[in-house]
Amino acid sequence: MKKLVLIISFVYVTATFGQDHFAGINTSTRVSILNANNNPAELANLSKKIEINIYGLSFNVANNKIGFSDLTSDTNLEDKLFEGTEPVNFRFDGEILGPSVALRWKKWGFGFTTKAHANFDLVDIDTNLGNAILNSNSNLINSSTISNNYNQRMNGTTWGEVGLSAAKTVYENEKHRLSIGLAVKFLFPGSYSNFGLDQFQGTITVAGGQAFLSNTTATLNIAYSGNLADSFTNFNDYAESVFGSLNGVATDIGFNYQWKDGKKKYKINAGLAIKNIGSMNFKDSNNSSTTYQLNIQPTIQNPNGLNLGQFENIDNLQQVETILINNDYLNALPNKTDFTVKLPTVISLYSDFKIVPKFYITLFTQQKLNSDNRNDQVTSQNVISMTPRFSLGFFEAYSTWTNNEISGVNGGIGFRLYGFYIGSSSVITALANDSKQADLYMGFRWAFL
């Protein structure tokens, strides 16, 4: 399990390269494919008649334990991650926006998009349990009793996506415009792994310099598919298994209102969208999804219970499963060879206000509609943000300030020059304060007519 923490540390550093992807630029006054990804109704407002997306990259890492200053100090990141009593939450979320095209025709807008997604999450991991597994043979472990009424999860997911979208202006006069939009996304699930430990009750004891788990009960879900069946700590497995076979559909529904300021500008641009309504089915020759009743009690063979040192160097869930089965600690419920995973359905609400000519402020919120603790759920974050923006026809500069449920308050800066853009919603706080988030996005699109 030490490999898990090493990969977390590695990703945290290299991902300074958001859950709210493309924050700031996706509510730009230059309405583009990025705006339509945020709300399909924005297709009817495209600034140019035709736009071609060449590439777009967005990576976000957020956690509630390790700050930016910890990466540049002598702090032991493994110990830092599991100190205190607050459960550990960690999110890595990557999105690649591939070749895409959008066009506006009369009162209509149409779009074709391609995307790749990769997620890795730790959800509500108990610090005592995590510390005992990672440091099972050290003097950092103390005996303790753990009682949790929630589901602790370690989850990794990759999938590809091809989207078709359309929007139409349903009402317009000299001052107001109202549009609606719909996106249908065809999903190509790649790989999946999930370790869910629900309603955990147990006792950690120390004997002979080793940590043991006993008097333990929980409901345990172990699921895996594709490359992540073999390893959940090798980042290449995420990158190499994004696109599988077509096996899922999701939809986005959006509404947009503009208080117009002339023919092509606005005083207010506001939108509401419900995104990622759908799920995908994982089908693979090495698929497995099993829910177990975990029961660990002292036996003649194991008088102290389960030796947690056995998990220190594992890197896949099959090894976890084998150790627990061989020690007769699991009572299996029916196994599933195919299983369904829900996308992170969210509701997005935003409004971009013109304050004075060339200066705007955007208010944005994203709220998830499903629980991250469910074993069949890809996670998301609740986000609130504000983005002041200076906008010319060919150039934009803006600063996005967010408050999300994992890493708290973060601030960054972004720029657009014609079709090229680059930005981060955390670089300011990462450099000036002890930020627990790192993200970067960049891309290029070409628009004409």
Coordinates of C-alpha atoms in Angstrom, one line a residue:
M1 CA 0.0 0.0 0.0
K2 CA 3.0 2.3 0.3
K3 CA 2.9 2.5 -3.5
L4 CA -0.5 4.1 -3.3
V5 CA 0.8 7.0 -1.2
L6 CA 3.8 7.4 -3.5
I7 CA 1.6 7.6 -6.6
I8 CA -0.6 10.2 -4.8
S9 CA 2.5 12.3 -4.0
F10 CA 3.8 11.9 -7.6
V11 CA 0.4 12.9 -9.1
Y12 CA 0.1 15.9 -6.7
V13 CA 3.5 17.3 -7.9
T14 CA 3.2 16.5 -11.6
A15 CA -0.5 17.7 -11.9
T16 CA 0.5 21.2 -11.3
F17 CA 0.4 21.0 -14.9
G18 CA -10.4 21.4 -12.5
Q19 CA -13.5 18.9 -11.0
D20 CA -14.8 22.2 -12.5
H21 CA -12.7 21.7 -15.6
F22 CA -11.5 24.8 -17.6
A23 CA -12.7 27.1 -14.7
G24 CA -12.9 30.7 -15.9
I25 CA -12.5 30.1 -19.6
N26 CA -15.7 28.0 -19.8
T27 CA -17.7 31.1 -19.1
S28 CA -15.7 33.4 -21.4
T29 CA -17.4 36.2 -23.3
R30 CA -16.0 34.5 -26.4
V31 CA -18.6 31.8 -26.5
S32 CA -17.0 28.5 -27.7
I33 CA -17.1 24.7 -27.4
L34 CA -15.8 25.1 -23.9
N35 CA -18.9 27.1 -22.9
A36 CA -21.1 24.4 -24.6
N37 CA -19.3 21.7 -22.6
N38 CA -20.4 23.6 -19.5
N39 CA -24.0 24.1 -20.9
P40 CA -25.1 22.8 -24.3
A41 CA -27.6 25.7 -24.7
E42 CA -24.5 27.9 -25.2
L43 CA -24.2 26.5 -28.7
A44 CA -26.9 28.9 -29.9
N45 CA -24.6 31.8 -28.7
L46 CA -21.4 30.8 -30.5
S47 CA -19.3 33.9 -31.2
K48 CA -18.3 32.5 -34.6
K49 CA -20.3 30.4 -37.0
I50 CA -17.7 27.6 -37.0
E51 CA -15.3 26.5 -34.4
I52 CA -12.8 23.6 -34.5
N53 CA -11.2 22.4 -31.2
I54 CA -7.6 21.2 -31.7
Y55 CA -6.9 20.1 -28.2
G56 CA -7.8 20.9 -24.6
L57 CA -6.2 19.5 -21.4
S58 CA -7.4 19.9 -17.8
F59 CA -5.9 18.3 -14.7
N60 CA -7.0 18.8 -11.1
V61 CA -5.6 17.4 -7.8
A62 CA -7.3 18.2 -4.5
N63 CA -6.9 16.8 -1.0
N64 CA -7.7 17.9 2.6
K65 CA -4.4 17.0 4.2
I66 CA -1.2 17.8 2.2
G67 CA -0.5 21.5 1.5
F68 CA 1.8 23.0 -1.1
S69 CA 4.4 23.8 1.6
D70 CA 4.6 20.1 2.6
L71 CA 6.0 19.3 -0.8
T72 CA 8.9 21.6 -0.4
S73 CA 9.7 20.6 3.3
D74 CA 11.1 17.6 5.1
T75 CA 7.6 16.5 6.0
N76 CA 6.9 12.8 5.6
L77 CA 3.9 12.8 3.3
E78 CA 2.7 9.4 4.3
D79 CA 2.5 10.5 7.9
K80 CA 1.0 13.8 7.0
L81 CA -1.8 12.3 4.9
F82 CA -3.0 10.1 7.8
E83 CA -2.5 12.5 10.8
G84 CA -5.3 13.8 12.9
T85 CA -8.9 12.5 13.0
E86 CA -10.5 14.0 9.9
P87 CA -11.0 11.3 7.2
V88 CA -8.7 11.5 4.2
N89 CA -10.2 12.8 1.0
F90 CA -8.2 12.9 -2.2
R91 CA -9.2 13.5 -5.8
F92 CA -7.3 13.4 -9.1
D93 CA -9.5 14.3 -12.1
G94 CA -8.2 14.6 -15.7
E95 CA -10.0 15.5 -18.8
I96 CA -8.7 15.6 -22.4
L97 CA -10.9 17.4 -24.9
G98 CA -10.0 16.0 -28.3
P99 CA -10.9 16.9 -31.9
S100 CA -14.3 18.6 -31.8
V101 CA -16.3 20.9 -33.9
A102 CA -19.3 23.3 -33.4
L103 CA -21.3 25.5 -35.7
R104 CA -24.1 28.0 -35.5
W105 CA -26.8 28.3 -38.1
K106 CA -29.6 30.8 -37.8
K107 CA -31.2 30.1 -34.4
W108 CA -29.5 26.7 -34.1
G109 CA -26.2 25.5 -32.8
F110 CA -24.7 22.0 -33.2
G111 CA -21.6 20.3 -31.7
F112 CA -19.5 17.2 -32.0
T113 CA -17.0 16.5 -29.3
T114 CA -14.5 13.8 -28.2
K115 CA -13.2 13.4 -24.6
A116 CA -11.1 11.2 -22.4
H117 CA -11.5 11.0 -18.6
A118 CA -9.3 9.6 -15.8
N119 CA -10.2 9.7 -12.1
F120 CA -8.6 8.4 -9.0
D121 CA -10.2 9.0 -5.5
L122 CA -9.8 8.3 -1.9
V123 CA -13.1 8.9 -0.1
D124 CA -13.5 9.3 3.7
I125 CA -10.5 7.0 4.6
D126 CA -10.2 6.6 8.3
T127 CA -6.9 7.9 9.5
N128 CA -6.3 5.3 12.1
L129 CA -6.9 2.4 9.7
G130 CA -4.9 4.0 6.9
N131 CA -2.0 4.7 9.2
A132 CA -2.0 1.1 10.6
I133 CA -1.9 -0.4 7.1
L134 CA 0.9 2.0 5.8
N135 CA 3.0 1.8 9.0
S136 CA 2.1 -1.7 10.3
N137 CA 5.6 -2.5 11.5
S138 CA 6.6 0.8 13.0
N139 CA 6.3 2.5 16.3
L140 CA 3.8 5.0 14.9
I141 CA 0.9 2.7 15.5
N142 CA -1.2 2.9 18.7
S143 CA -4.0 0.5 19.7
S144 CA -7.4 2.0 18.9
T145 CA -11.1 1.1 18.3
I146 CA -12.7 2.3 15.1
S147 CA -16.4 2.7 14.5
N148 CA -17.6 4.3 11.2
N149 CA -21.1 4.6 9.8
Y150 CA -20.1 5.5 6.3
N151 CA -18.4 3.9 3.3
Q152 CA -14.7 4.3 2.8
R153 CA -13.7 4.1 -0.9
M154 CA -10.6 3.8 -3.0
N155 CA -11.7 4.2 -6.6
G156 CA -10.1 4.5 -10.1
T157 CA -12.1 5.0 -13.4
T158 CA -11.2 5.7 -17.0
W159 CA -13.6 6.2 -19.9
G160 CA -13.9 7.8 -23.3
E161 CA -16.8 9.9 -24.7
V162 CA -18.2 11.0 -28.0
G163 CA -20.8 13.7 -27.8
L164 CA -23.5 15.0 -30.1
S165 CA -25.3 18.2 -29.1
A166 CA -27.8 20.8 -30.3
A167 CA -29.2 24.0 -29.1
K168 CA -32.0 26.4 -30.3
T169 CA -32.9 29.9 -29.5
V170 CA -36.6 29.6 -28.6
Y171 CA -37.3 33.3 -27.9
E172 CA -35.5 36.5 -28.9
N173 CA -36.2 40.2 -29.2
E174 CA -34.0 43.4 -29.1
K175 CA -33.2 42.9 -25.4
H176 CA -33.6 39.3 -24.4
R177 CA -32.7 35.8 -25.7
L178 CA -33.6 32.4 -24.3
S179 CA -32.1 29.2 -25.5
I180 CA -32.3 25.5 -24.7
G181 CA -29.8 22.7 -25.4
L182 CA -29.3 19.0 -25.2
A183 CA -26.1 16.8 -25.4
V184 CA -26.1 13.0 -25.9
K185 CA -22.8 11.4 -24.9
F186 CA -21.8 7.9 -26.0
L187 CA -19.6 6.3 -23.4
F188 CA -16.7 4.0 -23.9
P189 CA -15.8 2.6 -20.5
G190 CA -12.1 1.7 -20.2
S191 CA -11.0 0.5 -16.7
Y192 CA -12.4 0.5 -13.2
S193 CA -11.4 -0.5 -9.7
N194 CA -13.3 0.0 -6.4
F195 CA -12.6 -0.9 -2.8
G196 CA -15.5 0.0 -0.6
L197 CA -15.5 -0.6 3.2
D198 CA -18.9 0.2 4.6
Q199 CA -20.0 0.4 8.3
F200 CA -16.5 -0.6 9.5
Q201 CA -16.2 -1.6 13.2
G202 CA -12.9 -3.0 14.4
T203 CA -10.0 -2.9 16.8
I204 CA -6.3 -2.2 16.0
T205 CA -3.8 -3.8 18.4
V206 CA 0.0 -3.9 18.4
A207 CA 1.9 -7.1 19.2
G208 CA 5.5 -7.9 18.6
G209 CA 6.0 -4.6 16.7
Q210 CA 3.2 -5.5 14.2
A211 CA -0.3 -4.0 13.8
F212 CA -3.2 -6.4 13.8
L213 CA -6.9 -6.0 13.1
S214 CA -9.5 -8.0 15.2
N215 CA -13.1 -7.9 16.3
T216 CA -13.9 -6.5 13.0
T217 CA -17.1 -6.4 10.9
A218 CA -17.9 -4.5 7.7
T219 CA -19.5 -4.8 4.3
L220 CA -16.8 -4.9 1.7
N221 CA -17.1 -4.3 -2.1
I222 CA -14.2 -5.3 -4.4
A223 CA -14.7 -4.5 -8.1
Y224 CA -12.3 -4.3 -11.0
S225 CA -12.2 -4.3 -14.8
G226 CA -9.7 -3.8 -17.6
N227 CA -6.1 -2.8 -16.8
L228 CA -7.0 -1.6 -13.3
A229 CA -7.7 -5.3 -12.3
D230 CA -3.9 -5.8 -12.5
S231 CA -2.7 -2.6 -10.7
F232 CA -4.4 0.5 -9.3
T233 CA -1.0 2.3 -8.5
N234 CA 0.5 2.3 -12.0
F235 CA -0.5 5.6 -13.7
N236 CA 0.2 4.2 -17.2
D237 CA -2.7 1.8 -16.7
Y238 CA -5.0 4.8 -16.5
A239 CA -3.5 6.4 -19.6
E240 CA -3.5 3.3 -21.7
S241 CA -7.0 2.1 -21.1
V242 CA -9.2 5.2 -21.6
F243 CA -11.3 4.0 -24.5
G244 CA -13.0 0.7 -24.4
S245 CA -16.1 -0.5 -26.3
L246 CA -19.3 1.5 -26.6
N247 CA -21.3 0.6 -23.5
G248 CA -23.2 3.6 -22.1
V249 CA -25.1 6.8 -22.7
A250 CA -25.4 10.0 -20.8
T251 CA -27.1 13.3 -21.4
D252 CA -26.7 17.0 -20.5
I253 CA -29.7 19.4 -20.5
G254 CA -29.2 23.1 -20.5
F255 CA -31.0 26.5 -20.4
N256 CA -29.5 29.9 -21.2
Y257 CA -30.7 33.5 -20.8
Q258 CA -29.1 36.6 -22.2
W259 CA -29.9 40.2 -21.4
K260 CA -28.5 41.6 -24.7
D261 CA -26.3 44.7 -25.1
G262 CA -26.4 45.3 -28.8
K263 CA -26.3 42.6 -31.5
K264 CA -23.4 40.4 -30.3
K265 CA -22.8 41.4 -26.6
Y266 CA -24.7 41.1 -23.4
K267 CA -25.2 42.6 -20.0
I268 CA -26.0 39.3 -18.4
N269 CA -25.4 35.8 -19.6
A270 CA -26.9 33.2 -17.2
G271 CA -27.3 29.4 -17.5
L272 CA -28.5 26.3 -15.8
A273 CA -27.4 22.8 -16.8
I274 CA -27.9 19.3 -15.4
K275 CA -24.9 17.2 -16.6
N276 CA -23.9 13.6 -16.8
I277 CA -27.3 12.0 -16.4
G278 CA -26.4 8.4 -17.2
S279 CA -24.1 5.4 -16.6
M280 CA -21.8 2.9 -18.3
N281 CA -21.5 -0.8 -18.2
F282 CA -18.1 -2.5 -17.6
K283 CA -17.7 -5.8 -19.5
D284 CA -14.3 -7.4 -19.7
S285 CA -12.9 -11.0 -19.5
N286 CA -11.3 -10.2 -16.1
N287 CA -14.3 -8.4 -14.7
S288 CA -15.3 -9.0 -11.1
S289 CA -17.6 -7.2 -8.6
T290 CA -18.2 -9.0 -5.3
T291 CA -19.8 -7.7 -2.1
Y292 CA -18.6 -9.5 1.0
Q293 CA -19.4 -9.6 4.7
L294 CA -16.1 -9.1 6.4
N295 CA -15.6 -10.7 9.8
I296 CA -12.2 -10.8 11.5
Q297 CA -11.9 -12.6 14.8
P298 CA -9.0 -14.1 16.6
T299 CA -8.4 -17.8 15.8
I300 CA -5.9 -20.5 16.8
Q301 CA -4.0 -19.9 13.6
N302 CA -4.2 -16.1 14.0
P303 CA -4.6 -15.3 17.7
N304 CA -4.1 -11.6 17.2
G305 CA -6.3 -11.3 14.2
L306 CA -5.3 -10.1 10.7
N307 CA -1.7 -9.0 10.3
L308 CA -1.9 -5.6 8.5
G309 CA 1.7 -5.9 7.3
Q310 CA 0.5 -8.3 4.6
F311 CA -1.0 -5.3 2.7
E312 CA 2.1 -3.1 2.7
N313 CA 3.4 -3.9 -0.8
I314 CA 0.3 -5.0 -2.7
D315 CA -0.7 -3.1 -5.9
N316 CA -4.0 -4.6 -7.0
L317 CA -7.4 -5.6 -5.5
Q318 CA -7.1 -9.2 -6.4
Q319 CA -4.2 -9.5 -3.9
V320 CA -6.3 -8.0 -1.2
E321 CA -9.1 -10.4 -2.0
T322 CA -6.8 -13.4 -1.9
I323 CA -5.3 -12.5 1.5
L324 CA -8.7 -12.1 3.1
I325 CA -10.2 -15.2 1.5
N326 CA -7.1 -17.4 2.5
N327 CA -7.6 -16.3 6.1
D328 CA -11.3 -17.2 5.9
Y329 CA -12.4 -13.6 6.8
L330 CA -14.9 -13.2 3.9
N331 CA -18.4 -14.4 3.3
A332 CA -19.2 -13.7 -0.3
L333 CA -22.5 -12.6 -1.7
P334 CA -23.2 -13.3 -5.4
N335 CA -20.4 -12.3 -7.8
K336 CA -21.1 -10.0 -10.8
T337 CA -19.0 -10.3 -13.9
D338 CA -20.6 -7.2 -15.5
F339 CA -21.5 -4.1 -13.5
T340 CA -22.8 -0.6 -14.0
V341 CA -21.2 2.6 -12.8
K342 CA -23.0 5.9 -12.6
L343 CA -21.5 9.1 -13.9
P344 CA -21.1 12.1 -11.5
T345 CA -24.4 13.9 -12.2
V346 CA -24.2 17.6 -11.3
I347 CA -26.2 20.7 -11.5
S348 CA -24.4 23.8 -12.7
L349 CA -25.6 27.4 -12.3
Y350 CA -23.8 30.5 -13.5
S351 CA -24.2 34.1 -14.4
D352 CA -21.8 36.5 -16.1
F353 CA -22.4 40.2 -15.4
K354 CA -21.1 43.1 -17.4
I355 CA -19.9 45.6 -14.8
V356 CA -18.4 48.3 -17.2
P357 CA -17.3 47.9 -20.8
K358 CA -14.7 45.2 -21.1
F359 CA -15.0 44.1 -17.4
Y360 CA -17.1 41.2 -16.3
I361 CA -17.7 39.1 -13.2
T362 CA -18.9 35.5 -13.3
L363 CA -20.5 33.7 -10.4
F364 CA -20.6 29.9 -10.7
T365 CA -21.7 26.9 -8.7
Q366 CA -21.6 23.2 -9.3
Q367 CA -23.5 20.9 -6.9
K368 CA -23.4 17.1 -7.1
L369 CA -26.7 15.2 -7.0
N370 CA -25.3 11.7 -6.0
S371 CA -23.3 10.5 -3.0
D372 CA -19.6 9.8 -3.4
N373 CA -19.9 7.0 -0.9
R374 CA -21.8 4.7 -3.2
N375 CA -19.6 1.9 -4.7
D376 CA -21.1 2.3 -8.2
Q377 CA -20.5 6.0 -8.4
V378 CA -17.8 8.2 -10.1
T379 CA -17.1 11.0 -7.7
S380 CA -17.5 14.8 -8.1
Q381 CA -17.0 17.9 -6.0
N382 CA -19.3 20.7 -4.9
V383 CA -17.7 24.0 -6.1
I384 CA -18.5 27.7 -5.8
S385 CA -16.4 30.2 -7.7
M386 CA -16.1 33.9 -8.7
T387 CA -14.2 35.1 -11.8
P388 CA -13.5 38.8 -12.5
R389 CA -12.5 39.2 -16.2
F390 CA -11.0 41.8 -18.4
S391 CA -12.1 41.1 -22.0
L392 CA -11.1 42.4 -25.4
G393 CA -12.1 40.9 -28.7
F394 CA -8.8 39.0 -29.1
F395 CA -7.5 38.9 -25.5
E396 CA -8.8 38.0 -22.0
A397 CA -7.3 38.0 -18.6
Y398 CA -9.1 36.6 -15.6
S399 CA -8.7 35.4 -12.0
T400 CA -10.8 32.5 -10.7
W401 CA -11.4 32.1 -7.0
T402 CA -13.0 28.8 -5.8
N403 CA -14.2 27.2 -2.7
N404 CA -14.6 23.4 -3.0
E405 CA -15.5 20.8 -0.5
I406 CA -12.1 19.0 -0.5
S407 CA -9.3 21.6 -0.6
G408 CA -11.2 24.8 0.5
V409 CA -10.4 28.2 -0.9
N410 CA -8.1 28.5 -4.0
G411 CA -7.3 31.3 -6.4
G412 CA -5.6 31.4 -9.8
I413 CA -5.2 33.2 -13.0
G414 CA -5.8 32.6 -16.7
F415 CA -5.3 34.2 -20.2
R416 CA -6.7 33.8 -23.7
L417 CA -5.0 35.1 -26.8
Y418 CA -7.2 34.5 -29.9
G419 CA -7.8 30.7 -29.8
F420 CA -5.1 29.8 -27.3
Y421 CA -5.7 29.7 -23.6
I422 CA -3.9 28.7 -20.4
G423 CA -4.9 29.0 -16.8
S424 CA -5.0 27.6 -13.3
S425 CA -7.6 28.1 -10.5
S426 CA -5.0 27.5 -7.8
V427 CA -1.6 28.9 -8.8
I428 CA -2.0 32.1 -6.7
T429 CA -2.8 30.3 -3.5
A430 CA -0.3 27.6 -4.2
L431 CA 2.5 30.1 -4.3
A432 CA 1.3 32.5 -1.7
N433 CA -0.4 30.2 0.8
D434 CA -0.6 26.5 1.9
S435 CA -2.9 25.4 -0.9
K436 CA -4.2 21.8 -1.0
Q437 CA -5.0 22.0 -4.7
A438 CA -3.0 22.0 -7.9
D439 CA -4.5 22.3 -11.4
L440 CA -3.7 23.5 -14.9
Y441 CA -5.5 23.6 -18.1
M442 CA -4.6 24.7 -21.6
G443 CA -5.7 24.3 -25.2
F444 CA -6.3 25.8 -28.6
R445 CA -9.3 26.1 -30.9
W446 CA -9.8 27.8 -34.2
A447 CA -12.9 29.8 -35.1
F448 CA -14.0 31.7 -38.2
L449 CA -16.9 33.3 -40.0

